mmCIF file of C-alpha atoms and ligand atoms in Angstrom:
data_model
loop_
_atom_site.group_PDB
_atom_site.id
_atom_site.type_symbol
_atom_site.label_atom_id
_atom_site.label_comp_id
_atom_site.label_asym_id
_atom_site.label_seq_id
_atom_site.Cartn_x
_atom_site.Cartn_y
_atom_site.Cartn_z
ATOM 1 C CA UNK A 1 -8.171 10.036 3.658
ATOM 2 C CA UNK A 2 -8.863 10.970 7.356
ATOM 3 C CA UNK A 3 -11.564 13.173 8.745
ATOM 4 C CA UNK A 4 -10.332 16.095 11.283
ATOM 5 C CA UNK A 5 -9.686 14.702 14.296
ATOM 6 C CA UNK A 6 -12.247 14.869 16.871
ATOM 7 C CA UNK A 7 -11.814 17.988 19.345
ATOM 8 C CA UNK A 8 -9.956 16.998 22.752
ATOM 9 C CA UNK A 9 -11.983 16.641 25.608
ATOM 10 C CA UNK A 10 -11.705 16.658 29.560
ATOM 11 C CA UNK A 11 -8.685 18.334 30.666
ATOM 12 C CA UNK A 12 -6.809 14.687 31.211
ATOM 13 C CA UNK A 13 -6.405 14.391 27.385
ATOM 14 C CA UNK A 14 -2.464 14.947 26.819
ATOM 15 C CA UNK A 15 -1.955 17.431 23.444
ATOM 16 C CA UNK A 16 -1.080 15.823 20.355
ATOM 17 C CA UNK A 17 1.880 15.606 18.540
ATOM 18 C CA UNK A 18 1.754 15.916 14.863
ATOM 19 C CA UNK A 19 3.812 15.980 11.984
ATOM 20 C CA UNK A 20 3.858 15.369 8.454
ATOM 21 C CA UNK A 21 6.690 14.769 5.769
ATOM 22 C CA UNK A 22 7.274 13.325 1.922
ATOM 23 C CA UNK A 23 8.531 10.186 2.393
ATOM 24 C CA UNK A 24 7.982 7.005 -0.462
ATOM 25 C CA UNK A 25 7.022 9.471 -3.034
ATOM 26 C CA UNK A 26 3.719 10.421 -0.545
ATOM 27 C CA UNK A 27 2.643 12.488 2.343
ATOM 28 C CA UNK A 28 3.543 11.000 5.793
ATOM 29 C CA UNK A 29 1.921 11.841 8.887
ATOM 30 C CA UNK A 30 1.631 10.612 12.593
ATOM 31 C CA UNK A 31 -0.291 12.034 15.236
ATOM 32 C CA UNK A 32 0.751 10.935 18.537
ATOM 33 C CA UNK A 33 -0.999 11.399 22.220
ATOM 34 C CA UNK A 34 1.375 11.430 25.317
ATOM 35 C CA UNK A 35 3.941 12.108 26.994
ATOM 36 C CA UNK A 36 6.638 10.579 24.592
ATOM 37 C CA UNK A 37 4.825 11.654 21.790
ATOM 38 C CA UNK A 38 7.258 13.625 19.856
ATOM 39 C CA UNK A 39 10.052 11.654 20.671
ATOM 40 C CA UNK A 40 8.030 8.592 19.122
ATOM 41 C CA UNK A 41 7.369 10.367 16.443
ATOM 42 C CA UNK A 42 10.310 11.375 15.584
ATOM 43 C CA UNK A 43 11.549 7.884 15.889
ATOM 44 C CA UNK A 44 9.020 6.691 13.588
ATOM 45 C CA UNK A 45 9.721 9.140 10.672
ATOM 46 C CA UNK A 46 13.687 8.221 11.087
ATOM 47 C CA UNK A 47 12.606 4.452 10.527
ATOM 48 C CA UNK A 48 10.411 5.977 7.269
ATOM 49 C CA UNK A 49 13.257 7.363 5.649
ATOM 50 C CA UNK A 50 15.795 4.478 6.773
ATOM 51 C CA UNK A 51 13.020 2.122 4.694
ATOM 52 C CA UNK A 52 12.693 4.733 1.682
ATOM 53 C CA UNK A 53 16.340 4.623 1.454
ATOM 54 C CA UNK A 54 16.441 0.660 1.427
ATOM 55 C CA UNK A 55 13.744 0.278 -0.922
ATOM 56 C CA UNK A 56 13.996 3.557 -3.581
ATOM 57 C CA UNK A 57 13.782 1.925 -6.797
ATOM 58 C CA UNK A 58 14.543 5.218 -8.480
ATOM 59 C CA UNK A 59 17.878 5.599 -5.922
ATOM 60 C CA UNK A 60 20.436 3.899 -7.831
ATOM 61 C CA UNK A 61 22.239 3.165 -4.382
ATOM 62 C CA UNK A 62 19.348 1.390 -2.834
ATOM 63 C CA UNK A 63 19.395 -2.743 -1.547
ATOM 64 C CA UNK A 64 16.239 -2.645 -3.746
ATOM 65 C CA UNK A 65 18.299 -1.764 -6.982
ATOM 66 C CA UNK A 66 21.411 -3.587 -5.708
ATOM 67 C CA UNK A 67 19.215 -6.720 -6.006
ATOM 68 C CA UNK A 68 17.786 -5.942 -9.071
ATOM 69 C CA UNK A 69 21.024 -5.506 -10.452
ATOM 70 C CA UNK A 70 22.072 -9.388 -9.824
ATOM 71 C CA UNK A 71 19.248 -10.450 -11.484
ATOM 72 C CA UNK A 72 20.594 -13.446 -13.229
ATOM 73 C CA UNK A 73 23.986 -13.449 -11.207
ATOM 74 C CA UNK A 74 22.907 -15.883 -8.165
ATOM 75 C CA UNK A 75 21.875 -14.779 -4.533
ATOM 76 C CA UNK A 76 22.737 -11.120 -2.911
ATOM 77 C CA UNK A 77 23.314 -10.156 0.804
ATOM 78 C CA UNK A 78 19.765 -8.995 1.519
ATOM 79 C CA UNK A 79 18.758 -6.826 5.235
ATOM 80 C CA UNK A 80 16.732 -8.410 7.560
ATOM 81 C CA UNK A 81 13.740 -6.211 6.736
ATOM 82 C CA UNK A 82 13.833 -6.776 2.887
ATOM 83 C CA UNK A 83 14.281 -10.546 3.822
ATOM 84 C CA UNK A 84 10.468 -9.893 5.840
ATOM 85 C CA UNK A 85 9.134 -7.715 3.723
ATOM 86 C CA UNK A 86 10.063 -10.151 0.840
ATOM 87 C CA UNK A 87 8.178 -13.540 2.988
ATOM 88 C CA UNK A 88 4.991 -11.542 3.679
ATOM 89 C CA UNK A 89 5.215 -10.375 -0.860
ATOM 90 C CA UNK A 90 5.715 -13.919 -1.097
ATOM 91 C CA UNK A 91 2.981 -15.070 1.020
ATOM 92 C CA UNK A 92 0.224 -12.648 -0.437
ATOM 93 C CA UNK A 93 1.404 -13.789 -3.825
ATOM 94 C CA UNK A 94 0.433 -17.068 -3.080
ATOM 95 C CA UNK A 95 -3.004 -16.181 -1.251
ATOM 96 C CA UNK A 96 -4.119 -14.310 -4.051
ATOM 97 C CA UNK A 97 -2.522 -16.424 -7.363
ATOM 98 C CA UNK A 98 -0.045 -13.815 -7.920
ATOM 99 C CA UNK A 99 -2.514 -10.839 -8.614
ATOM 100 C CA UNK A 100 -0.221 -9.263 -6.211
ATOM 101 C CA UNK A 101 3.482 -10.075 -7.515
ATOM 102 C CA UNK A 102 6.229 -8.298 -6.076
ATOM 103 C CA UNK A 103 8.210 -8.951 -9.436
ATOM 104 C CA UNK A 104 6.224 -6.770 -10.882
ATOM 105 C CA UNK A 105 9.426 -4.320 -11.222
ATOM 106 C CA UNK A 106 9.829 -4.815 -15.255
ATOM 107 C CA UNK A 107 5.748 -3.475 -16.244
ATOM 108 C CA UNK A 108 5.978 -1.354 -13.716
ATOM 109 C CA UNK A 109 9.410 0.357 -15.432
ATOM 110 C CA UNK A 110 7.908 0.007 -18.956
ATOM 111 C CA UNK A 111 5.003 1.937 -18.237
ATOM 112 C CA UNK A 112 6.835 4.542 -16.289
ATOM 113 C CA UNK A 113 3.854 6.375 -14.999
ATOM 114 C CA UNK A 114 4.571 9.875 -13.970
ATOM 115 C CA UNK A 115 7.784 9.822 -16.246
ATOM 116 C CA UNK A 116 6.776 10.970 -19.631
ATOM 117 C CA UNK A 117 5.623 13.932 -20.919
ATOM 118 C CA UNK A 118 3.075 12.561 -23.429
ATOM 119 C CA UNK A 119 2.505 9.138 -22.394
ATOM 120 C CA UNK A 120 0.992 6.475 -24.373
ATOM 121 C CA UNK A 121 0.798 2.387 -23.397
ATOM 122 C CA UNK A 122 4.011 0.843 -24.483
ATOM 123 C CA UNK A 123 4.015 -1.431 -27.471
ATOM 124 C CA UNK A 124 2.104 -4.765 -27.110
ATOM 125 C CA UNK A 125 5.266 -6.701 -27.908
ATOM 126 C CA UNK A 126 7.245 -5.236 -25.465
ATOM 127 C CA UNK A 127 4.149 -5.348 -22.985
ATOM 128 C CA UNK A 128 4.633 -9.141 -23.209
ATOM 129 C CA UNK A 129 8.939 -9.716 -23.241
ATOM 130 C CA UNK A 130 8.424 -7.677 -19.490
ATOM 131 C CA UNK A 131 5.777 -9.515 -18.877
ATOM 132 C CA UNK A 132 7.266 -12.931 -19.101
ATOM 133 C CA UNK A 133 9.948 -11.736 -16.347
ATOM 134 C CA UNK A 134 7.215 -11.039 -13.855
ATOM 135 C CA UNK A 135 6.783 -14.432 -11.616
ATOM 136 C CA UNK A 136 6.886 -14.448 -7.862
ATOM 137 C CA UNK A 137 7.277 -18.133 -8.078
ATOM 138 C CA UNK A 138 10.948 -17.830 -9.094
ATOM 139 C CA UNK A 139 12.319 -15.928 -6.326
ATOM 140 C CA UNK A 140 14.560 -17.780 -4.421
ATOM 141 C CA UNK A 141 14.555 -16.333 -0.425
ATOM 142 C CA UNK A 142 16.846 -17.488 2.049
ATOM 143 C CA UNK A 143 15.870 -16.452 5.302
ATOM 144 C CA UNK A 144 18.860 -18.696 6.920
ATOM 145 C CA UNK A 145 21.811 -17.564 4.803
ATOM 146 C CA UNK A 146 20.010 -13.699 4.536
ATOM 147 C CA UNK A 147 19.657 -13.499 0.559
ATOM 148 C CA UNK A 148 17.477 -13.145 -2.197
ATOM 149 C CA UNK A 149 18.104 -14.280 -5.999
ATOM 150 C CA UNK A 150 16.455 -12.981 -8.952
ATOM 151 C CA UNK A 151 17.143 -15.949 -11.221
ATOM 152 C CA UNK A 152 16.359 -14.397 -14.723
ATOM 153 C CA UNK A 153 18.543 -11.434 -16.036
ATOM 154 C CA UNK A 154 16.087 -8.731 -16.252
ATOM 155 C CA UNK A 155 13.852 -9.802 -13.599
ATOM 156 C CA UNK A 156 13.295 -7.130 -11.046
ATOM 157 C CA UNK A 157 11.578 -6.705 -7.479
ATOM 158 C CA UNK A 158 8.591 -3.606 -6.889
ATOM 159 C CA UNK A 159 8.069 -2.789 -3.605
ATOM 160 C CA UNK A 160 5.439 0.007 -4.117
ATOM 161 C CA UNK A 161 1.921 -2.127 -3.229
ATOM 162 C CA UNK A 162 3.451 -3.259 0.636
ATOM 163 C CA UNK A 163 6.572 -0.764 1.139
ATOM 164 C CA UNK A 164 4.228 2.018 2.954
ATOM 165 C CA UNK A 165 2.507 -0.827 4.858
ATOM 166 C CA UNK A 166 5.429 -2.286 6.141
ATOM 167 C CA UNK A 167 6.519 1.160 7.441
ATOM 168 C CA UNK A 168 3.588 2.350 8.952
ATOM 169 C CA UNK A 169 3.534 -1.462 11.089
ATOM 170 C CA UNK A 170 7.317 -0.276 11.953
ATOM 171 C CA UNK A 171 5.738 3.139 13.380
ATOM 172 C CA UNK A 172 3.122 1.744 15.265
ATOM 173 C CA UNK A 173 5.609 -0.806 17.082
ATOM 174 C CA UNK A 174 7.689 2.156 17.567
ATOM 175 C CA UNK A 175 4.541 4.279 18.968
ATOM 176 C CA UNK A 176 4.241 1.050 21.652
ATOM 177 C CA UNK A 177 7.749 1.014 22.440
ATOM 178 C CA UNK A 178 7.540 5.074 23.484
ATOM 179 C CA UNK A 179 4.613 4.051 25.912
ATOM 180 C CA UNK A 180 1.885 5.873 23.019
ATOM 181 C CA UNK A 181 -1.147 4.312 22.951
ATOM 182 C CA UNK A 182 -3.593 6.589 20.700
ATOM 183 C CA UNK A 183 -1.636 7.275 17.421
ATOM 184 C CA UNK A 184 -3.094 8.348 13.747
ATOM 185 C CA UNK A 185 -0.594 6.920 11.102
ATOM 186 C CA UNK A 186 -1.374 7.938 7.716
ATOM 187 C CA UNK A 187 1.262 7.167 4.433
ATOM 188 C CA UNK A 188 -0.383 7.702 1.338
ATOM 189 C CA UNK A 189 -3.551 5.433 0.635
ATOM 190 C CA UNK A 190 -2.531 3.489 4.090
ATOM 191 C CA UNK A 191 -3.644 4.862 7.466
ATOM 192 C CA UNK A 192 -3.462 2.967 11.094
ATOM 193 C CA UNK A 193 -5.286 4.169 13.950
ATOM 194 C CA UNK A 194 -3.917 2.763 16.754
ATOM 195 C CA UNK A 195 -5.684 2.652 20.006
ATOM 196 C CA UNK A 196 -8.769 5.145 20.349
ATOM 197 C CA UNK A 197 -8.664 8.819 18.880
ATOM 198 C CA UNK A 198 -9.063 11.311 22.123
ATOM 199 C CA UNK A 199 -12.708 11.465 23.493
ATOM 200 C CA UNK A 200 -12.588 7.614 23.966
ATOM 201 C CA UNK A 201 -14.217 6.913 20.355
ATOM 202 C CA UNK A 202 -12.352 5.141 16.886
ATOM 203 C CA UNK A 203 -10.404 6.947 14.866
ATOM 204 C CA UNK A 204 -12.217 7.442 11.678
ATOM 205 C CA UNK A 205 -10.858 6.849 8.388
ATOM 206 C CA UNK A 206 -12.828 8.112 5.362
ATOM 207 C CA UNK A 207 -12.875 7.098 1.776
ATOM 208 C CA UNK A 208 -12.671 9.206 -1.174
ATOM 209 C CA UNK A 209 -14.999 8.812 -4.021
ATOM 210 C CA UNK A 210 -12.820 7.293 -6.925
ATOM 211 C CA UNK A 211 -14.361 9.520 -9.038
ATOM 212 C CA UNK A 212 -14.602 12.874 -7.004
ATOM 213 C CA UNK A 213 -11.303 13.974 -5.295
ATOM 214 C CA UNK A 214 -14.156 16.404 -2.999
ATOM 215 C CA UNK A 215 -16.341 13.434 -2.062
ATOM 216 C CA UNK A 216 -15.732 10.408 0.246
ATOM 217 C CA UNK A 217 -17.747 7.493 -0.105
ATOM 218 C CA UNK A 218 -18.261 6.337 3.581
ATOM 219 C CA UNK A 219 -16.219 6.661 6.697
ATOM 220 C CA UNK A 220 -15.163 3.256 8.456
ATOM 221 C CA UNK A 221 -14.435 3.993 11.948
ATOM 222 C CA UNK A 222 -10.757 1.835 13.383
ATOM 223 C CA UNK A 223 -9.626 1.129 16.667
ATOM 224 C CA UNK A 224 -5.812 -0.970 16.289
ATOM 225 C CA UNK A 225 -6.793 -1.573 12.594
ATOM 226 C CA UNK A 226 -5.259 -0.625 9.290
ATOM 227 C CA UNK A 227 -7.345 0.718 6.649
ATOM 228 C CA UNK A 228 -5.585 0.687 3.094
ATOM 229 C CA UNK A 229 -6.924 2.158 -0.678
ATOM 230 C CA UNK A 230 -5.497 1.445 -4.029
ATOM 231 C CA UNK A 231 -7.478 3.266 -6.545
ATOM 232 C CA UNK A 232 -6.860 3.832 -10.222
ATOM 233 C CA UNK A 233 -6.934 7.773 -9.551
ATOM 234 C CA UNK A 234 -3.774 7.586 -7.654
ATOM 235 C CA UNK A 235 -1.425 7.515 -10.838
ATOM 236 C CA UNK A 236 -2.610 7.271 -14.084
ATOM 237 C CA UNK A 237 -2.264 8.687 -17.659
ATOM 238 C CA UNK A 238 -5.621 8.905 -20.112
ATOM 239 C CA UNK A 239 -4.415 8.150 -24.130
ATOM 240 C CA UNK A 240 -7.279 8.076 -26.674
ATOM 241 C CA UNK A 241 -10.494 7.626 -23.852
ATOM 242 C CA UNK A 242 -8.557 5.176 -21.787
ATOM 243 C CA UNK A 243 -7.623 5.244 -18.690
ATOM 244 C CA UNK A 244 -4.208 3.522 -17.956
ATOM 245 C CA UNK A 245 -3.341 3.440 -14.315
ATOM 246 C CA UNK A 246 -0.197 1.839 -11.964
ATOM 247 C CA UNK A 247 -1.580 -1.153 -10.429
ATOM 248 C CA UNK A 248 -0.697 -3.766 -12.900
ATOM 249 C CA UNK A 249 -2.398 -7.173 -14.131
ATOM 250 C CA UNK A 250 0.695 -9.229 -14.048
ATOM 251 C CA UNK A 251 -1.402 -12.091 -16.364
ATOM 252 C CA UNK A 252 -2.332 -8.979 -18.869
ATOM 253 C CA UNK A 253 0.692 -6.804 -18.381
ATOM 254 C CA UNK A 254 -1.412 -4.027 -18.686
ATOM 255 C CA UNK A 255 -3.676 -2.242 -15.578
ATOM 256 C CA UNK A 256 -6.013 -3.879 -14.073
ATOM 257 C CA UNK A 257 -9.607 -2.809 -15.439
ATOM 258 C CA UNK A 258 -12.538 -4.564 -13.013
ATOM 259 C CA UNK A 259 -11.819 -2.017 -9.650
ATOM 260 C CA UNK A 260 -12.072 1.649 -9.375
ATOM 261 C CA UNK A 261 -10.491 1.171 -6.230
ATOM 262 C CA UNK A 262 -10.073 -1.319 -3.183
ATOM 263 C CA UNK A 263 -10.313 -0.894 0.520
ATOM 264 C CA UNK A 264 -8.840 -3.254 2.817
ATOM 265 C CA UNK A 265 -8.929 -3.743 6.345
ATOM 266 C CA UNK A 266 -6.682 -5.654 8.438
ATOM 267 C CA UNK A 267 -4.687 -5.546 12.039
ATOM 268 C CA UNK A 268 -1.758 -5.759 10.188
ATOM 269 C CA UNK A 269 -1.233 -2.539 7.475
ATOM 270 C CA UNK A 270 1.456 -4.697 5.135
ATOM 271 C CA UNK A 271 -0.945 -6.890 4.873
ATOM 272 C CA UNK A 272 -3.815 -4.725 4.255
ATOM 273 C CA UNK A 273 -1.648 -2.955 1.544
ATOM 274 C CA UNK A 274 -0.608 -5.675 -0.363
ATOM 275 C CA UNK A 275 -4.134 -6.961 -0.162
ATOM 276 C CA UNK A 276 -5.691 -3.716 -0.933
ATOM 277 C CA UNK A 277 -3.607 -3.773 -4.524
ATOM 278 C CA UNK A 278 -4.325 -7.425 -5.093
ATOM 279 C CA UNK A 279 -8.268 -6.877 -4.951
ATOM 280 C CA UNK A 280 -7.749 -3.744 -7.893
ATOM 281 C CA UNK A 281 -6.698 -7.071 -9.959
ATOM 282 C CA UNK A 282 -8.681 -9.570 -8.786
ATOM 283 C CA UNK A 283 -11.984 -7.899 -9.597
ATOM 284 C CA UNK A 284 -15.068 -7.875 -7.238
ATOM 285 C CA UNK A 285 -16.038 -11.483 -7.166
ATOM 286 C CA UNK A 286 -12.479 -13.175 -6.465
ATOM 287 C CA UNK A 287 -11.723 -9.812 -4.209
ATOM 288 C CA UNK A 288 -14.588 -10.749 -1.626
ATOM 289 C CA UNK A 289 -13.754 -14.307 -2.076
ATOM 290 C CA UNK A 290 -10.453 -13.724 -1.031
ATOM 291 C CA UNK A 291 -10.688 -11.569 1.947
ATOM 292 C CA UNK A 292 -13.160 -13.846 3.605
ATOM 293 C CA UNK A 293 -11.023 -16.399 3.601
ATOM 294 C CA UNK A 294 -8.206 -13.902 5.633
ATOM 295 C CA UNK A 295 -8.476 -13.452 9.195
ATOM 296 C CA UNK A 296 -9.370 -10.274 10.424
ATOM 297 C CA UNK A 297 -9.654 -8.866 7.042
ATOM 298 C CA UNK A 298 -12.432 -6.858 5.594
ATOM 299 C CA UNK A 299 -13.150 -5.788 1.773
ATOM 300 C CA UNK A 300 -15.156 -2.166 0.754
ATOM 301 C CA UNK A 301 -14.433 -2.284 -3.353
ATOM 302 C CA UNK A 302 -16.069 0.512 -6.101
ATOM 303 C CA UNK A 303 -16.039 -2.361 -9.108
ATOM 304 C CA UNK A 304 -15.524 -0.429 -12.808
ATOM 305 C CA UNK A 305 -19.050 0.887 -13.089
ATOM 306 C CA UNK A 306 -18.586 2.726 -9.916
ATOM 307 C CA UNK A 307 -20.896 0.020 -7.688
ATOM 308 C CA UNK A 308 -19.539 -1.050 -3.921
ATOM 309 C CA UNK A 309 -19.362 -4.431 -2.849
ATOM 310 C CA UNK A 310 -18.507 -5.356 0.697
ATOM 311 C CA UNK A 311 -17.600 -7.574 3.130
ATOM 312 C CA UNK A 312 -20.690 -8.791 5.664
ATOM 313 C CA UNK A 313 -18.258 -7.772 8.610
ATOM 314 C CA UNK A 314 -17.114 -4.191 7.361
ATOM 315 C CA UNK A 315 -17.272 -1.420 9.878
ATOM 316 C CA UNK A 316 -18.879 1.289 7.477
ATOM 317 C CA UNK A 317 -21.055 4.633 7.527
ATOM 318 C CA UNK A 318 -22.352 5.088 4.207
ATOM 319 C CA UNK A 319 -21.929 9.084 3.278
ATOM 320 C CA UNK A 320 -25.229 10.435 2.265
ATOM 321 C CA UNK A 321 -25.609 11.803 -0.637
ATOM 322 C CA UNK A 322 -22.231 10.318 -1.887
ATOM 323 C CA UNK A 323 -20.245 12.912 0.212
HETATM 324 P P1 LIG B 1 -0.764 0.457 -4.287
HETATM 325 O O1 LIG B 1 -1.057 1.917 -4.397
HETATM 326 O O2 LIG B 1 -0.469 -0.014 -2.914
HETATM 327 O O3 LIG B 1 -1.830 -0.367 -4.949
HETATM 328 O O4 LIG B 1 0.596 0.184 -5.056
HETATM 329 C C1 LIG B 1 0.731 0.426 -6.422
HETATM 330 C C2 LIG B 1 2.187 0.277 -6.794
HETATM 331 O O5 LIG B 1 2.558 -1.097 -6.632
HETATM 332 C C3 LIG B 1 2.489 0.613 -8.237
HETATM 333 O O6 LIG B 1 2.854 1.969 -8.383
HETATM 334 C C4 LIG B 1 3.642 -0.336 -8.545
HETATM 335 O O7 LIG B 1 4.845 0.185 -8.054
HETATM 336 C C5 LIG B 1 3.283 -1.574 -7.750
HETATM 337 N N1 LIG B 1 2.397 -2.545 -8.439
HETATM 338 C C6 LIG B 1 1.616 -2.356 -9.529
HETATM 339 N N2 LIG B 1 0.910 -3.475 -9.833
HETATM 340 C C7 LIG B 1 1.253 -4.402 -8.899
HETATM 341 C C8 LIG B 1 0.886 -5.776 -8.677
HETATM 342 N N3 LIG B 1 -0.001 -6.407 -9.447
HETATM 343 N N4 LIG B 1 1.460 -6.417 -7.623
HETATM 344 C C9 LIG B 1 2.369 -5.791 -6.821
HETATM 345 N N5 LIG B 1 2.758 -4.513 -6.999
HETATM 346 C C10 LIG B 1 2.209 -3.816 -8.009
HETATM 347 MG MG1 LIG B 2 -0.979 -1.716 -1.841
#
């Protein structure tokens, strides 16, 4: 979520640019200061929709569901940016014992959040035959001959926790390459504030209260940062008192249950993205263990009873009276 953008001041500040479009099943939108603005912007949103395009699971014509298709068939032709968006899924699998797993593709189908008109959790036994295809550790990446191999039939890749992330670190290298050098990038739960907002102060990036779409929590003012949320409001079903949302505990199969939702700071917004969903399943104690141990990272987390943990180093104005 981001606050209205300070008012320009002094009669040097160039107008913004600003637009906003649905792109990776979320609202897109830059704001861009200078005299290249729109052009950069309109860059940027052609590299969103080249990436949607790539990575659609739901487009039957996309690499992403080209390569889940020859699951089980030996190594595809993969594009450069699946190939890197693939090593950094990879590397935050690793970091964080694959509570982030980017194979997460066959829970994430069974559940089908958003599909069904009645929805209910799937059956335990089929809960567990998906959940035995989900392991990061099996993807085979090869950065020198450009392909990736899904070596169990069924197996399938999820971009959803670092797709937006990646894009929004393609539009801020595009903003740079235009000459912009104050820029508000916001896709879904992921925002990047590049440079200083006008009036020479951070951008400032609030965050909602998990349990009150009119409330924010705090505001966390960023200056070349990324800020990213994953919350358990953002898509979820309730069935008989329970709340069943999409980020997934690949051990469990089912969603994670310790994190009403996860904050995550870092220079880099993949990174803070995939991060961001890996702390919903890590919990509040492993979360803050884990981000201290990332450069540059910082951790704001609402654990299941609604309580906040943070990192020592976290930028953060506390809202008072929780709005
Ligand atoms: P985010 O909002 O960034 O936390 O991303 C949530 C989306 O990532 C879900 O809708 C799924 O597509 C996917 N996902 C769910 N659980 C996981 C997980 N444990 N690791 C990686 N991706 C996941
Ligand atoms: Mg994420």
């Amino acid at each position: 979520m981001v606050l209205a953008s300070p008012a320009l001041t002094g009669c040097h500040a160039s107008a913004p640019y600003e637009e906003s479009r649905l792109l990776m099943d979320t609202v897109v939108r830059i704001e861009a200061y200078g005299p290249r603005a729109r052009e950069a912007v309109e860059a940027a949103f052609a590299e969103f929709t080249r990436l949607d395009q790539l990575w659609n699971p739901y487009d039957e014509e996309s690499e992403l569901a080209r390569i889940n298709r020859a699951a089980g068939r030996g190594p595809v032709a993969a594009s450069p940016d699946t190939l890197r968006v693939l090593e950094t899924s990879l590397e935050v699998a690793a970091r964080t014992g694959g509570a982030f797993d980017p194979t997460i593709g066959p829970l994430v189908r069974l559940w089908g959040f958003g599909e069904q008109a009645a929805p209910q959790p799937p059956a335990p036994a089929a809960i567990a035959r998906e959940r035995a295809l989900v392991d990061y550790r099996l993807v085979r990446l090869d950065a020198g001959s450009g392909t990736v191999e899904l070596p169990r039939a069924g197996m399938a890749l999820d971009l959803g926790a670092i797709a937006k992330g990646y894009a929004v670190d393609r539009a801020r290298a595009i903003m740079q390459q235009y000459g912009v050098s104050r820029a508000l990038i916001t896709a879904g739960g992921c925002v990047y504030g590049l440079g200083d907002a006008p009036g020479n102060r951070p951008w400032r990036v609030a965050v909602q209260h998990p349990r009150d779409s009119r409330a924010i929590l705090g505001v966390i003012p960023v200056r070349d940062l990324a800020v990213d949320t994953s919350g358990d409001y953002q898509r979820f079903f309730e069935a008989d008192g329970t709340r069943y949302h999409h980020v997934i505990d690949p051990r469990t199969g089912y969603p994670a249950r310790a994190c009403q939702s996860a904050t995550v700071l870092h220079p880099s917004a993949q990174w803070a993205d995939a991060l961001a969903t890996a702390c919903m399943v890590l919990g509040p104690e492993r979360a803050l263990a884990l981000v201290e141990t990332v450069p540059g990272a910082a951790l704001l987390l609402v654990d299941e009873r609604g309580q906040l943990h943070r990192t020592p180093d976290l930028p953060w104005e506390e809202a008072s009276h929780g709005r």
